[in-house]
mmCIF file of C-alpha atoms in Angstrom:
data_model
loop_
_atom_site.group_PDB
_atom_site.id
_atom_site.type_symbol
_atom_site.label_atom_id
_atom_site.label_comp_id
_atom_site.label_asym_id
_atom_site.label_seq_id
_atom_site.Cartn_x
_atom_site.Cartn_y
_atom_site.Cartn_z
ATOM 1 C CA UNK A 68 -24.891 -5.228 5.584
ATOM 2 C CA UNK A 69 -22.950 -7.842 3.632
ATOM 3 C CA UNK A 70 -19.216 -7.901 4.096
ATOM 4 C CA UNK A 71 -17.132 -7.292 1.024
ATOM 5 C CA UNK A 72 -15.179 -10.521 0.223
ATOM 6 C CA UNK A 73 -11.471 -10.099 -0.377
ATOM 7 C CA UNK A 74 -10.217 -12.168 -3.300
ATOM 8 C CA UNK A 75 -7.872 -15.078 -2.469
ATOM 9 C CA UNK A 76 -4.173 -14.198 -3.025
ATOM 10 C CA UNK A 77 -2.406 -15.432 -6.059
ATOM 11 C CA UNK A 78 1.258 -16.223 -6.330
ATOM 12 C CA UNK A 79 2.404 -15.129 -9.772
ATOM 13 C CA UNK A 80 5.457 -17.095 -11.026
ATOM 14 C CA UNK A 81 7.698 -15.866 -13.897
ATOM 15 C CA UNK A 82 10.572 -18.190 -14.908
ATOM 16 C CA UNK A 83 11.701 -19.365 -18.303
ATOM 17 C CA UNK A 84 12.441 -22.835 -16.968
ATOM 18 C CA UNK A 85 9.389 -25.020 -17.362
ATOM 19 C CA UNK A 86 10.539 -27.493 -14.691
ATOM 20 C CA UNK A 87 10.988 -24.708 -12.259
ATOM 21 C CA UNK A 88 7.574 -23.223 -13.070
ATOM 22 C CA UNK A 89 5.843 -26.666 -12.578
ATOM 23 C CA UNK A 90 7.754 -27.239 -9.312
ATOM 24 C CA UNK A 91 6.943 -23.815 -7.793
ATOM 25 C CA UNK A 92 3.330 -24.037 -8.930
ATOM 26 C CA UNK A 93 2.963 -27.496 -7.310
ATOM 27 C CA UNK A 94 4.623 -26.202 -4.143
ATOM 28 C CA UNK A 95 2.201 -23.283 -3.835
ATOM 29 C CA UNK A 96 -0.820 -25.458 -4.422
ATOM 30 C CA UNK A 97 0.432 -27.939 -1.803
ATOM 31 C CA UNK A 98 -0.206 -25.309 0.920
ATOM 32 C CA UNK A 99 -3.521 -24.079 -0.551
ATOM 33 C CA UNK A 100 -2.237 -21.120 -2.551
ATOM 34 C CA UNK A 101 -3.296 -20.343 -6.049
ATOM 35 C CA UNK A 102 -0.558 -19.961 -8.528
ATOM 36 C CA UNK A 103 -0.270 -18.633 -12.098
ATOM 37 C CA UNK A 104 2.798 -19.226 -14.080
ATOM 38 C CA UNK A 105 4.362 -17.293 -17.031
ATOM 39 C CA UNK A 106 7.368 -18.250 -19.193
ATOM 40 C CA UNK A 107 8.562 -14.723 -19.654
ATOM 41 C CA UNK A 108 8.340 -11.216 -18.531
ATOM 42 C CA UNK A 109 6.452 -10.234 -21.712
ATOM 43 C CA UNK A 110 3.969 -13.056 -21.149
ATOM 44 C CA UNK A 111 3.315 -11.865 -17.640
ATOM 45 C CA UNK A 112 2.808 -8.232 -18.739
ATOM 46 C CA UNK A 113 0.367 -9.362 -21.467
ATOM 47 C CA UNK A 114 -1.677 -11.846 -19.429
ATOM 48 C CA UNK A 115 -1.455 -10.804 -15.734
ATOM 49 C CA UNK A 116 -5.000 -10.203 -14.271
ATOM 50 C CA UNK A 117 -3.814 -6.751 -12.945
ATOM 51 C CA UNK A 118 -2.554 -5.197 -9.781
ATOM 52 C CA UNK A 119 -6.022 -5.277 -8.162
ATOM 53 C CA UNK A 120 -5.448 -8.922 -7.454
ATOM 54 C CA UNK A 121 -3.710 -9.513 -3.994
ATOM 55 C CA UNK A 122 -0.676 -11.736 -3.791
ATOM 56 C CA UNK A 123 2.981 -11.623 -4.673
ATOM 57 C CA UNK A 124 5.365 -12.199 -7.587
ATOM 58 C CA UNK A 125 8.113 -14.824 -7.678
ATOM 59 C CA UNK A 126 10.458 -13.643 -10.363
ATOM 60 C CA UNK A 127 13.538 -15.192 -11.938
ATOM 61 C CA UNK A 128 16.215 -12.639 -12.171
ATOM 62 C CA UNK A 129 17.906 -13.913 -15.401
ATOM 63 C CA UNK A 130 15.591 -14.630 -18.363
ATOM 64 C CA UNK A 131 15.872 -14.360 -22.150
ATOM 65 C CA UNK A 132 14.450 -11.130 -23.469
ATOM 66 C CA UNK A 133 13.303 -8.868 -20.640
ATOM 67 C CA UNK A 134 15.140 -9.706 -17.430
ATOM 68 C CA UNK A 135 13.559 -9.855 -14.053
ATOM 69 C CA UNK A 136 15.229 -6.660 -13.068
ATOM 70 C CA UNK A 137 13.840 -4.874 -16.168
ATOM 71 C CA UNK A 138 10.387 -6.210 -15.378
ATOM 72 C CA UNK A 139 10.679 -4.923 -11.802
ATOM 73 C CA UNK A 140 11.617 -1.488 -13.120
ATOM 74 C CA UNK A 141 8.682 -1.492 -15.546
ATOM 75 C CA UNK A 142 6.247 -2.504 -12.773
ATOM 76 C CA UNK A 143 7.679 0.318 -10.519
ATOM 77 C CA UNK A 144 7.067 2.783 -13.284
ATOM 78 C CA UNK A 145 3.518 1.599 -13.490
ATOM 79 C CA UNK A 146 2.955 2.143 -9.793
ATOM 80 C CA UNK A 147 2.557 -1.653 -9.098
ATOM 81 C CA UNK A 148 3.477 -2.306 -5.467
ATOM 82 C CA UNK A 149 2.946 -6.173 -5.452
ATOM 83 C CA UNK A 150 5.748 -7.716 -3.278
ATOM 84 C CA UNK A 151 8.480 -9.314 -5.445
ATOM 85 C CA UNK A 152 10.574 -12.270 -4.457
ATOM 86 C CA UNK A 153 13.526 -12.706 -6.813
ATOM 87 C CA UNK A 154 14.971 -16.241 -7.309
ATOM 88 C CA UNK A 155 18.304 -16.796 -9.032
ATOM 89 C CA UNK A 156 20.657 -19.734 -9.888
ATOM 90 C CA UNK A 157 23.666 -17.390 -9.803
ATOM 91 C CA UNK A 158 25.263 -15.896 -6.658
ATOM 92 C CA UNK A 159 25.270 -12.368 -7.995
ATOM 93 C CA UNK A 160 25.525 -9.935 -5.129
ATOM 94 C CA UNK A 161 25.395 -6.740 -7.256
ATOM 95 C CA UNK A 162 22.150 -7.934 -8.799
ATOM 96 C CA UNK A 163 20.630 -8.805 -5.436
ATOM 97 C CA UNK A 164 21.598 -5.369 -4.051
ATOM 98 C CA UNK A 165 20.018 -3.647 -7.085
ATOM 99 C CA UNK A 166 16.808 -5.661 -6.738
ATOM 100 C CA UNK A 167 16.383 -5.022 -3.027
ATOM 101 C CA UNK A 168 17.223 -1.292 -3.478
ATOM 102 C CA UNK A 169 14.450 -1.171 -6.098
ATOM 103 C CA UNK A 170 11.998 -2.504 -3.589
ATOM 104 C CA UNK A 171 12.151 -6.314 -3.842
ATOM 105 C CA UNK A 172 11.166 -8.034 -0.665
ATOM 106 C CA UNK A 173 13.663 -10.857 -0.868
ATOM 107 C CA UNK A 174 16.347 -12.469 -3.035
ATOM 108 C CA UNK A 175 16.530 -16.190 -2.803
ATOM 109 C CA UNK A 176 19.300 -18.311 -4.435
ATOM 110 C CA UNK A 177 18.559 -21.635 -6.208
ATOM 111 C CA UNK A 178 18.504 -24.347 -5.086
ATOM 112 C CA UNK A 179 16.446 -23.214 -2.147
ATOM 113 C CA UNK A 180 14.746 -24.944 0.690
ATOM 114 C CA UNK A 181 10.915 -25.201 0.075
ATOM 115 C CA UNK A 182 10.024 -23.995 3.581
ATOM 116 C CA UNK A 183 12.279 -20.908 3.193
ATOM 117 C CA UNK A 184 10.514 -19.891 0.015
ATOM 118 C CA UNK A 185 7.018 -20.622 1.467
ATOM 119 C CA UNK A 186 7.853 -18.474 4.566
ATOM 120 C CA UNK A 187 8.980 -15.665 2.250
ATOM 121 C CA UNK A 188 5.754 -15.973 0.173
ATOM 122 C CA UNK A 189 3.564 -15.872 3.266
ATOM 123 C CA UNK A 190 5.348 -12.763 4.523
ATOM 124 C CA UNK A 191 4.928 -11.113 1.122
ATOM 125 C CA UNK A 192 1.214 -11.908 0.996
ATOM 126 C CA UNK A 193 0.735 -10.592 4.487
ATOM 127 C CA UNK A 194 2.547 -7.383 3.613
ATOM 128 C CA UNK A 195 0.366 -6.925 0.500
ATOM 129 C CA UNK A 196 -2.773 -7.496 2.589
ATOM 130 C CA UNK A 197 -1.743 -4.929 5.101
ATOM 131 C CA UNK A 198 -0.895 -2.377 2.404
ATOM 132 C CA UNK A 199 -4.260 -2.905 0.702
ATOM 133 C CA UNK A 200 -6.128 -2.551 4.043
ATOM 134 C CA UNK A 201 -4.222 0.716 4.742
ATOM 135 C CA UNK A 202 -5.054 2.049 1.301
ATOM 136 C CA UNK A 203 -8.669 1.161 1.678
ATOM 137 C CA UNK A 204 -8.799 2.936 5.058
ATOM 138 C CA UNK A 205 -7.036 5.970 3.616
ATOM 139 C CA UNK A 206 -9.623 6.180 0.746
ATOM 140 C CA UNK A 207 -12.400 5.993 3.283
ATOM 141 C CA UNK A 208 -10.886 8.922 5.209
ATOM 142 C CA UNK A 209 -10.435 10.894 1.954
ATOM 143 C CA UNK A 210 -14.117 10.407 1.139
ATOM 144 C CA UNK A 211 -15.202 11.576 4.559
ATOM 145 C CA UNK A 212 -12.740 14.492 4.508
ATOM 146 C CA UNK A 213 -14.363 15.651 1.271
ATOM 147 C CA UNK A 214 -17.743 16.060 3.150
ATOM 148 C CA UNK A 215 -16.340 18.864 5.402
ATOM 149 C CA UNK A 216 -17.654 22.339 4.779
ATOM 150 C CA UNK A 217 -15.182 25.256 4.220
ATOM 151 C CA UNK A 218 -15.754 26.469 7.866
ATOM 152 C CA UNK A 219 -15.170 22.907 9.155
ATOM 153 C CA UNK A 220 -11.967 22.746 7.252
ATOM 154 C CA UNK A 221 -10.816 26.005 8.808
ATOM 155 C CA UNK A 222 -11.649 24.677 12.283
ATOM 156 C CA UNK A 223 -9.841 21.376 11.447
ATOM 157 C CA UNK A 224 -6.737 23.204 10.377
ATOM 158 C CA UNK A 225 -6.510 25.128 13.669
ATOM 159 C CA UNK A 226 -7.293 22.043 15.689
ATOM 160 C CA UNK A 227 -4.584 20.015 13.972
ATOM 161 C CA UNK A 228 -2.043 22.825 14.635
ATOM 162 C CA UNK A 229 -2.840 22.512 18.356
ATOM 163 C CA UNK A 230 -5.007 25.625 18.816
ATOM 164 C CA UNK A 231 -7.442 25.736 21.778
ATOM 165 C CA UNK A 232 -11.057 26.334 21.035
ATOM 166 C CA UNK A 233 -10.900 29.880 22.509
ATOM 167 C CA UNK A 234 -8.055 30.720 20.213
ATOM 168 C CA UNK A 235 -9.978 29.359 17.177
ATOM 169 C CA UNK A 236 -12.920 31.422 18.235
ATOM 170 C CA UNK A 237 -10.888 34.583 18.396
ATOM 171 C CA UNK A 238 -9.041 33.998 15.072
ATOM 172 C CA UNK A 239 -12.211 33.038 13.084
ATOM 173 C CA UNK A 240 -14.417 35.671 14.779
ATOM 174 C CA UNK A 241 -17.069 33.245 15.796
ATOM 175 C CA UNK A 242 -18.441 32.200 19.242
ATOM 176 C CA UNK A 243 -16.940 29.587 21.358
ATOM 177 C CA UNK A 244 -20.082 27.405 20.993
ATOM 178 C CA UNK A 245 -19.854 27.643 17.230
ATOM 179 C CA UNK A 246 -16.327 26.407 17.347
ATOM 180 C CA UNK A 247 -17.253 23.590 19.602
ATOM 181 C CA UNK A 248 -20.126 22.581 17.272
ATOM 182 C CA UNK A 249 -17.888 22.696 14.200
ATOM 183 C CA UNK A 250 -15.223 20.633 16.022
ATOM 184 C CA UNK A 251 -17.725 18.088 17.051
ATOM 185 C CA UNK A 252 -19.046 17.710 13.475
ATOM 186 C CA UNK A 253 -15.424 17.371 12.183
ATOM 187 C CA UNK A 254 -14.849 14.542 14.704
ATOM 188 C CA UNK A 255 -18.106 12.854 13.734
ATOM 189 C CA UNK A 256 -17.611 13.204 10.008
ATOM 190 C CA UNK A 257 -14.072 11.755 10.071
ATOM 191 C CA UNK A 258 -15.146 9.164 12.728
ATOM 192 C CA UNK A 259 -12.236 10.178 14.943
ATOM 193 C CA UNK A 260 -12.461 9.034 18.549
ATOM 194 C CA UNK A 261 -9.761 11.254 19.882
ATOM 195 C CA UNK A 262 -7.641 14.281 18.941
ATOM 196 C CA UNK A 263 -4.577 12.149 18.405
ATOM 197 C CA UNK A 264 -6.516 9.935 16.021
ATOM 198 C CA UNK A 265 -7.707 13.036 14.147
ATOM 199 C CA UNK A 266 -4.180 14.352 13.710
ATOM 200 C CA UNK A 267 -2.878 10.983 12.517
ATOM 201 C CA UNK A 268 -5.737 10.896 9.903
ATOM 202 C CA UNK A 269 -4.955 14.359 8.660
ATOM 203 C CA UNK A 270 -1.199 13.754 8.505
ATOM 204 C CA UNK A 271 -1.701 10.519 6.563
ATOM 205 C CA UNK A 272 -4.174 12.129 4.218
ATOM 206 C CA UNK A 273 -1.856 15.065 3.390
ATOM 207 C CA UNK A 274 1.009 12.629 2.808
ATOM 208 C CA UNK A 275 -1.152 10.725 0.329
ATOM 209 C CA UNK A 276 -2.838 13.882 -1.087
ATOM 210 C CA UNK A 277 -0.462 16.889 -0.948
ATOM 211 C CA UNK A 278 -3.175 19.068 -2.386
ATOM 212 C CA UNK A 279 -5.014 18.818 1.001
ATOM 213 C CA UNK A 280 -2.175 20.699 2.769
ATOM 214 C CA UNK A 281 -3.055 24.268 3.738
ATOM 215 C CA UNK A 282 -1.594 27.042 1.821
ATOM 216 C CA UNK A 283 0.130 28.498 4.887
ATOM 217 C CA UNK A 284 2.241 27.144 7.670
ATOM 218 C CA UNK A 285 1.867 29.623 10.459
ATOM 219 C CA UNK A 286 1.243 28.268 13.961
ATOM 220 C CA UNK A 287 -1.681 29.722 15.738
ATOM 221 C CA UNK A 288 -0.788 31.771 18.786
#
């Protein structure tokens, strides 16, 4: 089976200073990274390929029109989780704190050392890659979770709460062999190799999809 190719990461650069855009674009290309440049936040919003493209965003914090902080807020509202690296020619601590609290990965003052910025870009790209891998794994689990039958879901709930097979058998009014069979199918369908892995899967799924949580919280006894 062919392996799905992951698109190469892109470093998106938004800065109203053309010289800065050119310099940053050249710096990224010098280490083999793709770069797309935008002169304003509005231009980025109108022309960005979309959040499905892996990478990171280098964003000037002070720009005419929509500021970098305003663009960050808009991206957050849209659910975009691309890592953001702010650059600024002004030592503005309150702005830096606000940007970092809103989820920015780093805040770098101009003029900056090229290697410092490149290291930050590589960390941001790696963070984005890990997040995308985790989301893809979670989606895979979700698809497999939805193949469970109502009875298998019941058994899964008791298993996750720590109930022994004999307890599940008694509570559901089925034989021990039936519980064992359902439990085995649950493990197989979710591709869980151990009970601890199964529990982690279900906890992660319920955090991402609260509708999967059971309608009761009683612990089996």
